Amino acid sequence: MSILIKNSSELKNYVIKIIVISIVLNFVWEMVQMPLYENFSFSAKTTVFCLLASLGDAIMILIIYFIGSALFKNYSWFARINLRTIVYIAIAGLVLSVSGELIALNLNLWNYSSLMPKLFFTSIGLSPILQMIILPILTFMIAGVLIRSVNRM
């Protein structure tokens, strides 16, 4: 099966939907989880930091999207989420989040507060791992609903 896409504007439409949904969902998650990090308070500086983090999260979700497009040989693979795509998204999110957290912790980009639950037998925070498993699934589900509703018109 070849990669199915009608035109480049269709791909652009998919990418824009994924980016916007991803930034909104991740910004909310980033703001809510701030008490789990050291030296963060609800301020303008924290809001900007969370917005920038949300952009980074959106890039990771785009990586999941494009690898999924190659893997499933279809740019609209997320339009019909099934168990196979959920497993793929969860594994990809887990790999990206663990890698990202390890890099960030080693570079001292942030530290966890005592409130942060840890991933079993590691020093990696559980919240950012769950974030990159749950929110990509939600992002693709919402984008899929939007794509299907437009296609019905």
PDB file of C-alpha atoms in Angstrom:
ATOM      1  CA  MET A   1       0.000   0.000   0.000  1.00  0.00           C
ATOM      2  CA  SER A   2       1.327   3.437  -0.865  1.00  0.00           C
ATOM      3  CA  ILE A   3       1.168   6.460   1.371  1.00  0.00           C
ATOM      4  CA  LEU A   4      -2.294   7.895   0.788  1.00  0.00           C
ATOM      5  CA  ILE A   5      -2.675  11.632   0.469  1.00  0.00           C
ATOM      6  CA  LYS A   6      -4.644  13.613  -2.058  1.00  0.00           C
ATOM      7  CA  ASN A   7      -2.462  16.724  -2.089  1.00  0.00           C
ATOM      8  CA  SER A   8       0.034  18.719  -0.080  1.00  0.00           C
ATOM      9  CA  SER A   9      -2.681  20.969   1.358  1.00  0.00           C
ATOM     10  CA  GLU A  10      -4.262  17.877   2.927  1.00  0.00           C
ATOM     11  CA  LEU A  11      -0.963  17.035   4.658  1.00  0.00           C
ATOM     12  CA  LYS A  12      -0.599  20.669   5.747  1.00  0.00           C
ATOM     13  CA  ASN A  13      -4.139  20.530   7.169  1.00  0.00           C
ATOM     14  CA  TYR A  14      -3.286  17.374   9.169  1.00  0.00           C
ATOM     15  CA  VAL A  15      -0.073  18.886  10.517  1.00  0.00           C
ATOM     16  CA  ILE A  16      -1.750  22.161  11.532  1.00  0.00           C
ATOM     17  CA  LYS A  17      -4.535  20.316  13.368  1.00  0.00           C
ATOM     18  CA  ILE A  18      -2.017  18.105  15.175  1.00  0.00           C
ATOM     19  CA  ILE A  19       0.164  21.076  16.167  1.00  0.00           C
ATOM     20  CA  VAL A  20      -2.710  23.239  17.460  1.00  0.00           C
ATOM     21  CA  ILE A  21      -4.400  20.428  19.402  1.00  0.00           C
ATOM     22  CA  SER A  22      -1.059  19.284  20.782  1.00  0.00           C
ATOM     23  CA  ILE A  23       0.007  22.732  21.969  1.00  0.00           C
ATOM     24  CA  VAL A  24      -3.317  23.368  23.722  1.00  0.00           C
ATOM     25  CA  LEU A  25      -3.430  19.978  25.490  1.00  0.00           C
ATOM     26  CA  ASN A  26       0.251  20.063  26.454  1.00  0.00           C
ATOM     27  CA  PHE A  27       0.126  23.661  27.692  1.00  0.00           C
ATOM     28  CA  VAL A  28      -2.681  22.768  30.094  1.00  0.00           C
ATOM     29  CA  TRP A  29      -0.771  19.665  31.290  1.00  0.00           C
ATOM     30  CA  GLU A  30       2.466  21.642  31.680  1.00  0.00           C
ATOM     31  CA  MET A  31       0.768  24.308  33.796  1.00  0.00           C
ATOM     32  CA  VAL A  32      -1.037  21.773  35.995  1.00  0.00           C
ATOM     33  CA  GLN A  33       2.120  19.757  36.685  1.00  0.00           C
ATOM     34  CA  MET A  34       4.241  22.793  37.689  1.00  0.00           C
ATOM     35  CA  PRO A  35       4.080  21.998  41.448  1.00  0.00           C
ATOM     36  CA  LEU A  36       5.908  18.745  40.628  1.00  0.00           C
ATOM     37  CA  TYR A  37       9.031  20.717  39.655  1.00  0.00           C
ATOM     38  CA  GLU A  38      11.483  22.688  41.801  1.00  0.00           C
ATOM     39  CA  ASN A  39      11.702  26.468  41.589  1.00  0.00           C
ATOM     40  CA  PHE A  40       8.550  26.946  39.569  1.00  0.00           C
ATOM     41  CA  SER A  41       5.644  29.131  40.596  1.00  0.00           C
ATOM     42  CA  PHE A  42       2.610  30.304  38.696  1.00  0.00           C
ATOM     43  CA  SER A  43       4.077  33.426  37.089  1.00  0.00           C
ATOM     44  CA  ALA A  44       4.567  34.990  33.671  1.00  0.00           C
ATOM     45  CA  LYS A  45       8.000  33.349  33.462  1.00  0.00           C
ATOM     46  CA  THR A  46       6.509  29.919  34.194  1.00  0.00           C
ATOM     47  CA  THR A  47       3.740  30.506  31.664  1.00  0.00           C
ATOM     48  CA  VAL A  48       6.304  31.299  28.958  1.00  0.00           C
ATOM     49  CA  PHE A  49       8.364  28.259  29.975  1.00  0.00           C
ATOM     50  CA  CYS A  50       5.251  26.054  29.754  1.00  0.00           C
ATOM     51  CA  LEU A  51       4.388  27.481  26.349  1.00  0.00           C
ATOM     52  CA  LEU A  52       7.900  26.723  25.082  1.00  0.00           C
ATOM     53  CA  ALA A  53       7.724  23.235  26.591  1.00  0.00           C
ATOM     54  CA  SER A  54       4.381  22.751  24.817  1.00  0.00           C
ATOM     55  CA  LEU A  55       6.036  23.625  21.506  1.00  0.00           C
ATOM     56  CA  GLY A  56       8.684  20.979  22.211  1.00  0.00           C
ATOM     57  CA  ASP A  57       5.930  18.505  23.073  1.00  0.00           C
ATOM     58  CA  ALA A  58       4.204  19.331  19.765  1.00  0.00           C
ATOM     59  CA  ILE A  59       7.441  18.562  17.917  1.00  0.00           C
ATOM     60  CA  MET A  60       7.623  15.165  19.628  1.00  0.00           C
ATOM     61  CA  ILE A  61       4.018  14.470  18.639  1.00  0.00           C
ATOM     62  CA  LEU A  62       4.841  15.452  15.042  1.00  0.00           C
ATOM     63  CA  ILE A  63       7.722  12.965  15.145  1.00  0.00           C
ATOM     64  CA  ILE A  64       5.226  10.310  16.264  1.00  0.00           C
ATOM     65  CA  TYR A  65       2.923  11.383  13.415  1.00  0.00           C
ATOM     66  CA  PHE A  66       5.533  11.234  10.641  1.00  0.00           C
ATOM     67  CA  ILE A  67       7.038   7.940  11.804  1.00  0.00           C
ATOM     68  CA  GLY A  68       3.483   6.584  12.042  1.00  0.00           C
ATOM     69  CA  SER A  69       2.796   7.799   8.496  1.00  0.00           C
ATOM     70  CA  ALA A  70       5.780   5.811   7.230  1.00  0.00           C
ATOM     71  CA  LEU A  71       5.003   2.802   9.414  1.00  0.00           C
ATOM     72  CA  PHE A  72       1.320   2.623   8.455  1.00  0.00           C
ATOM     73  CA  LYS A  73       1.991   3.887   4.895  1.00  0.00           C
ATOM     74  CA  ASN A  74      -0.793   6.417   5.259  1.00  0.00           C
ATOM     75  CA  TYR A  75      -0.689  10.103   6.235  1.00  0.00           C
ATOM     76  CA  SER A  76      -4.204   9.901   7.671  1.00  0.00           C
ATOM     77  CA  TRP A  77      -3.495   6.812   9.813  1.00  0.00           C
ATOM     78  CA  PHE A  78      -4.773   8.628  12.911  1.00  0.00           C
ATOM     79  CA  ALA A  79      -8.225   9.226  11.387  1.00  0.00           C
ATOM     80  CA  ARG A  80      -9.356   5.808  12.610  1.00  0.00           C
ATOM     81  CA  ILE A  81      -7.614   5.027  15.880  1.00  0.00           C
ATOM     82  CA  ASN A  82      -7.488   1.334  16.746  1.00  0.00           C
ATOM     83  CA  LEU A  83      -5.583  -0.859  19.190  1.00  0.00           C
ATOM     84  CA  ARG A  84      -2.567  -1.106  16.868  1.00  0.00           C
ATOM     85  CA  THR A  85      -2.248   2.663  16.504  1.00  0.00           C
ATOM     86  CA  ILE A  86      -2.787   3.225  20.233  1.00  0.00           C
ATOM     87  CA  VAL A  87      -0.012   0.742  21.059  1.00  0.00           C
ATOM     88  CA  TYR A  88       2.282   2.443  18.535  1.00  0.00           C
ATOM     89  CA  ILE A  89       1.542   5.924  19.937  1.00  0.00           C
ATOM     90  CA  ALA A  90       2.037   4.759  23.537  1.00  0.00           C
ATOM     91  CA  ILE A  91       5.367   3.046  22.787  1.00  0.00           C
ATOM     92  CA  ALA A  92       6.633   5.987  20.721  1.00  0.00           C
ATOM     93  CA  GLY A  93       5.544   8.427  23.438  1.00  0.00           C
ATOM     94  CA  LEU A  94       7.242   6.336  26.112  1.00  0.00           C
ATOM     95  CA  VAL A  95      10.524   6.166  24.182  1.00  0.00           C
ATOM     96  CA  LEU A  96      10.524   9.890  23.367  1.00  0.00           C
ATOM     97  CA  SER A  97       9.561  10.998  26.875  1.00  0.00           C
ATOM     98  CA  VAL A  98      12.055   8.783  28.702  1.00  0.00           C
ATOM     99  CA  SER A  99      14.804   9.934  26.319  1.00  0.00           C
ATOM    100  CA  GLY A 100      13.815  13.581  26.694  1.00  0.00           C
ATOM    101  CA  GLU A 101      13.593  13.418  30.474  1.00  0.00           C
ATOM    102  CA  LEU A 102      16.980  11.704  30.778  1.00  0.00           C
ATOM    103  CA  ILE A 103      18.589  14.376  28.611  1.00  0.00           C
ATOM    104  CA  ALA A 104      16.872  17.241  30.477  1.00  0.00           C
ATOM    105  CA  LEU A 105      17.792  15.840  33.894  1.00  0.00           C
ATOM    106  CA  ASN A 106      21.410  15.235  32.873  1.00  0.00           C
ATOM    107  CA  LEU A 107      21.659  18.797  31.528  1.00  0.00           C
ATOM    108  CA  ASN A 108      20.015  20.144  34.708  1.00  0.00           C
ATOM    109  CA  LEU A 109      17.297  21.853  32.678  1.00  0.00           C
ATOM    110  CA  TRP A 110      14.880  21.086  35.516  1.00  0.00           C
ATOM    111  CA  ASN A 111      14.595  19.163  38.742  1.00  0.00           C
ATOM    112  CA  TYR A 112      11.626  17.466  40.317  1.00  0.00           C
ATOM    113  CA  SER A 113      10.108  18.531  43.605  1.00  0.00           C
ATOM    114  CA  SER A 114       9.384  15.962  46.310  1.00  0.00           C
ATOM    115  CA  LEU A 115       5.797  15.829  44.998  1.00  0.00           C
ATOM    116  CA  MET A 116       6.806  14.213  41.680  1.00  0.00           C
ATOM    117  CA  PRO A 117       6.054  10.476  41.590  1.00  0.00           C
ATOM    118  CA  LYS A 118       8.863   8.541  39.920  1.00  0.00           C
ATOM    119  CA  LEU A 119       8.800   5.906  37.211  1.00  0.00           C
ATOM    120  CA  PHE A 120       9.393   2.510  38.812  1.00  0.00           C
ATOM    121  CA  PHE A 121      13.012   1.994  39.899  1.00  0.00           C
ATOM    122  CA  THR A 122      14.249   5.170  38.171  1.00  0.00           C
ATOM    123  CA  SER A 123      14.772   8.853  38.919  1.00  0.00           C
ATOM    124  CA  ILE A 124      12.497   9.828  36.011  1.00  0.00           C
ATOM    125  CA  GLY A 125       9.283  11.665  36.845  1.00  0.00           C
ATOM    126  CA  LEU A 126       6.051   9.823  36.104  1.00  0.00           C
ATOM    127  CA  SER A 127       3.999  12.879  35.095  1.00  0.00           C
ATOM    128  CA  PRO A 128       5.996  13.804  31.949  1.00  0.00           C
ATOM    129  CA  ILE A 129       6.022  10.135  30.893  1.00  0.00           C
ATOM    130  CA  LEU A 130       2.249   9.853  31.249  1.00  0.00           C
ATOM    131  CA  GLN A 131       1.924  13.181  29.450  1.00  0.00           C
ATOM    132  CA  MET A 132       3.695  11.892  26.336  1.00  0.00           C
ATOM    133  CA  ILE A 133       1.680   8.661  26.363  1.00  0.00           C
ATOM    134  CA  ILE A 134      -1.786  10.098  27.060  1.00  0.00           C
ATOM    135  CA  LEU A 135      -1.721  13.430  25.209  1.00  0.00           C
ATOM    136  CA  PRO A 136      -0.514  12.120  21.833  1.00  0.00           C
ATOM    137  CA  ILE A 137      -3.337   9.565  21.909  1.00  0.00           C
ATOM    138  CA  LEU A 138      -5.839  12.333  22.723  1.00  0.00           C
ATOM    139  CA  THR A 139      -4.301  14.624  20.099  1.00  0.00           C
ATOM    140  CA  PHE A 140      -4.656  12.023  17.361  1.00  0.00           C
ATOM    141  CA  MET A 141      -8.168  11.053  18.483  1.00  0.00           C
ATOM    142  CA  ILE A 142      -9.347  14.679  18.396  1.00  0.00           C
ATOM    143  CA  ALA A 143      -7.596  15.353  15.074  1.00  0.00           C
ATOM    144  CA  GLY A 144      -9.144  12.164  13.674  1.00  0.00           C
ATOM    145  CA  VAL A 145     -12.629  13.274  14.703  1.00  0.00           C
ATOM    146  CA  LEU A 146     -12.043  16.671  13.066  1.00  0.00           C
ATOM    147  CA  ILE A 147     -10.750  15.058   9.849  1.00  0.00           C
ATOM    148  CA  ARG A 148     -13.692  12.653   9.669  1.00  0.00           C
ATOM    149  CA  SER A 149     -16.228  15.418  10.320  1.00  0.00           C
ATOM    150  CA  VAL A 150     -14.752  17.557   7.523  1.00  0.00           C
ATOM    151  CA  ASN A 151     -14.725  14.578   5.136  1.00  0.00           C
ATOM    152  CA  ARG A 152     -18.445  13.944   5.801  1.00  0.00           C
ATOM    153  CA  MET A 153     -19.380  17.443   4.629  1.00  0.00           C
TER     154      MET A 153
END
